[in-house]
XYZ file of C-alpha atoms in Angstrom:
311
model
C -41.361 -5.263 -55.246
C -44.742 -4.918 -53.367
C -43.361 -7.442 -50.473
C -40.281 -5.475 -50.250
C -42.057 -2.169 -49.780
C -44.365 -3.782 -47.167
C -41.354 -5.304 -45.025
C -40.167 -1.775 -44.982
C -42.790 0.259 -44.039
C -42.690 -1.406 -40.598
C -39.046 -0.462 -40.057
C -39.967 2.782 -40.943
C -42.460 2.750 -38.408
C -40.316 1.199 -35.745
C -37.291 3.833 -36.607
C -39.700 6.963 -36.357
C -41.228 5.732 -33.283
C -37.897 5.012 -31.339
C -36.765 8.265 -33.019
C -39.401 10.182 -31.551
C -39.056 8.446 -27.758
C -37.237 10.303 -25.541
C -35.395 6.712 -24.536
C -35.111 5.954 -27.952
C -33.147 8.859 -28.961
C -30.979 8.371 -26.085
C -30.192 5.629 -27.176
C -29.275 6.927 -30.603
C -27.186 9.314 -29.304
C -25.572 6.496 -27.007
C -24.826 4.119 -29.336
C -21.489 5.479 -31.040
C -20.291 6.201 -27.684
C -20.817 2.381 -26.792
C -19.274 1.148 -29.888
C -15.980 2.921 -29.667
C -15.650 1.721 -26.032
C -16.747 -1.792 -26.937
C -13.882 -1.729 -29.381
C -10.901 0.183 -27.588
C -12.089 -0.890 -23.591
C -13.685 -4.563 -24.263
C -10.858 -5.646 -26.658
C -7.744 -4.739 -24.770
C -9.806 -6.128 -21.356
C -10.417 -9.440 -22.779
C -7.230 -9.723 -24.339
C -5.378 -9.124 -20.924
C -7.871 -11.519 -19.163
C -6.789 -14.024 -21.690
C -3.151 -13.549 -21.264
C -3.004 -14.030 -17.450
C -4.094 -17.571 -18.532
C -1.044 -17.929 -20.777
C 2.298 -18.005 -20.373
C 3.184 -15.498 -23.337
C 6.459 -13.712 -23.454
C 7.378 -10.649 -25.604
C 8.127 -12.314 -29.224
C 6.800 -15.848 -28.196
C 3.112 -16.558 -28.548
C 2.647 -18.758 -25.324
C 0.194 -21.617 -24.394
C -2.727 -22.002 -22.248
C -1.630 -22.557 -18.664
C -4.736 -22.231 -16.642
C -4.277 -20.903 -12.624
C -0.182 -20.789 -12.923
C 0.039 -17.183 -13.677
C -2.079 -16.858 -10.603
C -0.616 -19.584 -8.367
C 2.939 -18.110 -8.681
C 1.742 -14.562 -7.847
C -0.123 -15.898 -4.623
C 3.607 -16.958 -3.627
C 5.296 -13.440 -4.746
C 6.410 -11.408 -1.662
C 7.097 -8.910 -4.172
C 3.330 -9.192 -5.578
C 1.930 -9.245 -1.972
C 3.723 -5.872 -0.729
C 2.756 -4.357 -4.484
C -0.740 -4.651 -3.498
C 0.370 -3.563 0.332
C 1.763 -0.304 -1.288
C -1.224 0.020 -3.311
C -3.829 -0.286 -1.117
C -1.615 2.082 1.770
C -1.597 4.628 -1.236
C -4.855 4.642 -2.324
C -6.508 4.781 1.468
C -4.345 7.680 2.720
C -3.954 9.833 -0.418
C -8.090 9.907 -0.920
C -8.786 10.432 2.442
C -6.195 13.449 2.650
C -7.847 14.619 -0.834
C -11.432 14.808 0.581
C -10.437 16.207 3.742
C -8.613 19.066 1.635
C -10.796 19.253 -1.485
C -13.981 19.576 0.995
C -12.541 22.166 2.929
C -11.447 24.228 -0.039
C -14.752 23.623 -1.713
C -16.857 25.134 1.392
C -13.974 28.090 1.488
C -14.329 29.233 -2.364
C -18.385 28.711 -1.933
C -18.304 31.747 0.086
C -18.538 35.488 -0.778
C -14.559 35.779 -0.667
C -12.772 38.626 -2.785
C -10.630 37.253 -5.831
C -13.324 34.171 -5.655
C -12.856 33.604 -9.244
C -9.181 33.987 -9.730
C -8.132 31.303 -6.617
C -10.899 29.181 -8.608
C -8.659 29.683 -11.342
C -5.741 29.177 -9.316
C -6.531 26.062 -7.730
C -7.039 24.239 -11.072
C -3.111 24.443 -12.233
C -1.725 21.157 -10.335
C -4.526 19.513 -12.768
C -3.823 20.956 -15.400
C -0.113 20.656 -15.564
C 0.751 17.242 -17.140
C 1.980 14.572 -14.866
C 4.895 14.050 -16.159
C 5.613 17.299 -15.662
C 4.498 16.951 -12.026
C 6.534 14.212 -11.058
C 10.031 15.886 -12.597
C 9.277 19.019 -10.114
C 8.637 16.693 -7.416
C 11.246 14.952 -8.099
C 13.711 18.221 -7.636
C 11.715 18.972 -4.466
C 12.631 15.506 -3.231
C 16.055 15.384 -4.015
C 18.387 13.572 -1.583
C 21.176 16.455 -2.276
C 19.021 19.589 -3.413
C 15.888 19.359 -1.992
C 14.185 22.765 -1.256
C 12.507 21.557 1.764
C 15.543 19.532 2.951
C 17.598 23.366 3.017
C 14.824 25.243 4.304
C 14.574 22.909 7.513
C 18.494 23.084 7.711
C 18.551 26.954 7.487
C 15.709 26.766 10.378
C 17.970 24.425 12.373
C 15.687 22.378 12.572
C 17.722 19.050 10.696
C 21.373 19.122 10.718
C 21.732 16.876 7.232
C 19.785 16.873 3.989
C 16.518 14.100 4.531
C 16.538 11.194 2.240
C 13.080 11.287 1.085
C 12.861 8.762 -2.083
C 15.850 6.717 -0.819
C 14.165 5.259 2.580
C 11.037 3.075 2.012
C 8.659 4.828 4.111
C 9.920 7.796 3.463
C 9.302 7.233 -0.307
C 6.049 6.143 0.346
C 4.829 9.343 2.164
C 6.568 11.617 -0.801
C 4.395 9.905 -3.486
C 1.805 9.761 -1.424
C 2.002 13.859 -1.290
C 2.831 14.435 -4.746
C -0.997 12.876 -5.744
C -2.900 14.518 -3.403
C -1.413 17.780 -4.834
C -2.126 16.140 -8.169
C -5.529 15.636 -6.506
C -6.969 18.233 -4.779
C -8.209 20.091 -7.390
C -10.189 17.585 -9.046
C -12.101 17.178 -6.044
C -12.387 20.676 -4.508
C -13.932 21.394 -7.886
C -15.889 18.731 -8.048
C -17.653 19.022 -4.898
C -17.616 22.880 -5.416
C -20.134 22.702 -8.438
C -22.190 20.292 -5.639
C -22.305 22.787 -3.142
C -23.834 24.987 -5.627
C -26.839 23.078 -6.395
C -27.742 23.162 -2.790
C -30.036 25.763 -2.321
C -29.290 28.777 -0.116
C -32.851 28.583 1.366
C -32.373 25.595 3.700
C -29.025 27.222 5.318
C -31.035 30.454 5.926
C -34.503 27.996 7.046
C -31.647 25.969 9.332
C -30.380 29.417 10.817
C -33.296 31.173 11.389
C -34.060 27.746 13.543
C -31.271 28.025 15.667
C -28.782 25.887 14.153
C -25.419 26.247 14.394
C -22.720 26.211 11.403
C -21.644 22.613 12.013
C -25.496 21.817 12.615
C -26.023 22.992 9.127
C -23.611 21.299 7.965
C -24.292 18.246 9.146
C -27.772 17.991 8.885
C -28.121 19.933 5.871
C -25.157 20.217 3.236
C -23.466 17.350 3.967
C -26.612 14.503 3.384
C -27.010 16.683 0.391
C -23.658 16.408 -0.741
C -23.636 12.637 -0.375
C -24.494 12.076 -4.041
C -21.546 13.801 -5.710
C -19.133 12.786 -2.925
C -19.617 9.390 -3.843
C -19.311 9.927 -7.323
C -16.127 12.286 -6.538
C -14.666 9.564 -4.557
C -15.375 6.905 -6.685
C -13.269 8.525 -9.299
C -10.876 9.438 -6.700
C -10.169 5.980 -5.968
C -10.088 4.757 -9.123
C -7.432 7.716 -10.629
C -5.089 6.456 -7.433
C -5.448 2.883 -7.643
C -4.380 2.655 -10.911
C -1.982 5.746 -10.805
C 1.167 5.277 -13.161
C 3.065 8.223 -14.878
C 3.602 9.792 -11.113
C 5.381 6.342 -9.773
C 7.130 5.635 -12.275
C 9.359 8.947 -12.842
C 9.476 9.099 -9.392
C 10.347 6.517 -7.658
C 10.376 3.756 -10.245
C 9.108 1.154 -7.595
C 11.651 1.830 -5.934
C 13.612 1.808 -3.109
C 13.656 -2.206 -2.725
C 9.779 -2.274 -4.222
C 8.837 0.052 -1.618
C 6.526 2.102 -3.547
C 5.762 -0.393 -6.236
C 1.812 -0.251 -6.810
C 0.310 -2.912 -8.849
C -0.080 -0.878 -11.838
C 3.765 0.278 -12.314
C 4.728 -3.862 -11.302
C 2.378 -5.354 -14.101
C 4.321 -2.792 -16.033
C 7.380 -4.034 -15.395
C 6.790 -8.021 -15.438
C 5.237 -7.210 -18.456
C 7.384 -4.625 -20.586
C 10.996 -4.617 -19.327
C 10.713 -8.017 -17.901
C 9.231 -9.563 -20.888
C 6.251 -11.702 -18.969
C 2.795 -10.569 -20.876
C 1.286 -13.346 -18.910
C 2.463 -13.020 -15.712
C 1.788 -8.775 -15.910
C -1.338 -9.338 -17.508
C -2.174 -11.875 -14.431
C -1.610 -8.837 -12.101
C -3.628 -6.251 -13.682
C -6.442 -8.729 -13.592
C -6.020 -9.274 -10.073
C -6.591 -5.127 -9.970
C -10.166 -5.767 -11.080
C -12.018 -6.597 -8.127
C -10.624 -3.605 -6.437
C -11.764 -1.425 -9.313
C -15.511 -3.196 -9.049
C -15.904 -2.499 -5.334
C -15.403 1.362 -5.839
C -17.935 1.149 -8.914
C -20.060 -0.672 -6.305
C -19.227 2.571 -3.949
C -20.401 5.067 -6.620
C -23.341 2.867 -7.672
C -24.990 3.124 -3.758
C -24.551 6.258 -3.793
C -26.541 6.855 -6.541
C -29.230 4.544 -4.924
C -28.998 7.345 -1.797
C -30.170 10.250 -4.297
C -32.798 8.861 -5.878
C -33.964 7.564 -2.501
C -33.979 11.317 -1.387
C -35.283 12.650 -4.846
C -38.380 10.520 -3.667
C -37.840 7.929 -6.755
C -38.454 4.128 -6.311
């Protein structure tokens, strides 16, 4: 009983101690956190690692077949133009959504009347469910109904209705519009609550120096905003890369797979097609795409403790 008491009192010790550490009680506070996503991110991602090794179907457990999976896709046109689509996507919709979200960001940071209500405003295309988003889209978009299709007509400025998710490119550039109105919001926001850590002082030091507006913009917000734009972005990426729901009522990968991204074809390898290997095998192949925007955030980070004067 003695022994047992004296193996105990150390743990007791070591418990109060880390309890007591500021790093220790992070960690505390951390650790059901990281056991929920070890068991419902970790799981599932080893799982579909393993299956693009396999040749499993829906209802038949598969064997081990190494690189095939892999082999076959490197031979896919279909496969090849998925990851075209994806990467066209991704590229233009982010860069159109940090273009706009920036802009609107520096417009509701000023002293403008109603500040609070277009703040309030600008938030609904996030808020509404995307689901939702894509079925209104979809209307606007239609080959025989479509709002802007009439409007340009009654203009005279088209003479017939403008096939927007029947052409291929023309799909492409609707979905690509429908997510950055999806978009904007989550990074006008975003990049709002930046510019309001940036304190007012080193505009009004900049001006009183003779700098202009775009010299103080340069020079002053925008190296300061570097931190949360590459967080913003990051996330940015990531929500687009792997962007589903919008796709797929859309467009369905379609016309002729032109607006198939690799996300809604692993889907449907996978799920209507009944190849868990093969559609596994493509969402693993999303993975290095997914690391170098992690990387993206990660330097980034590196930048603002660099300028918070931290080793």
């Amino acid at each position: 009983m003695t022994a047992t008491l004296e193996t105990q009192a150390p743990r007791r010790r070591r418990l109060g101690r880390l309890s007591e550490s500021r790093n220790g009680l992070g960690f505390l506070f951390m650790l059901p956190a990281a056991i929920f996503l070890l068991f419902f991110l970790t799981y599932p991602l080893g799982l579909g690692v393993w299956l693009g090794f396999t040749d499993t179907k829906i209802g038949q457990p598969g064997i081990f077949v190494g690189l095939e999976n892999y082999q076959w896709l490197f031979d896919d046109p279909v496969f090849w133009l998925a990851v075209f689509n994806t990467i066209f996507y991704t590229a233009f919709a982010s860069i159109a959504k940090f273009a706009l979200g920036l802009w609107l960001a520096l417009l509701l940071n000023r002293h403008l009347p109603f500040k609070n209500f277009f703040r309030a405003i600008i938030l609904l295309p996030w808020v509404v469910p995307t689901v939702l988003s894509a079925m209104a889209f979809w209307w606007i978009f239609d080959s025989q109904f479509s709002i802007i299709s009439w409007t340009l007509m009654q203009l005279g400025i088209i003479n017939q209705p403008i096939n927007f998710l029947g052409d291929p490119w023309n799909a492409r550039w609707s979905v690509i519009a429908a997510n950055i109105w999806r978009g904007i919001p989550f990074v006008a926001i975003s990049l709002l609550a930046g510019l309001q850590t940036i304190p007012q002082s080193l505009n009004e030091a900049a001006a009183i120096d003779g700098a202009t507006s775009w010299q103080r913009f340069t020079k002053v917000t925008l190296p300061l905003l570097t931190p949360i734009i590459a967080v913003v972005m990051t996330f940015s990426v990531l929500f687009t890369f792997t962007d589903f729901q919008l796709i797929y009522v859309l467009t369905r990968g379609g016309p002729v797979n032109a607006t198939h991204l690799m996300a809604t074809l692993s889907f449907q390898r996978a799920i209507p097609g009944g190849q868990l290997g093969e559609g596994a095998a493509i969402a693993v192949a999303m993975i290095p795409f997914l690391l170098a925007a992690i990387l993206f955030s990660f330097f980034g980070l590196q930048r603002r403790r660099w300028q918070q004067g931290n080793d």
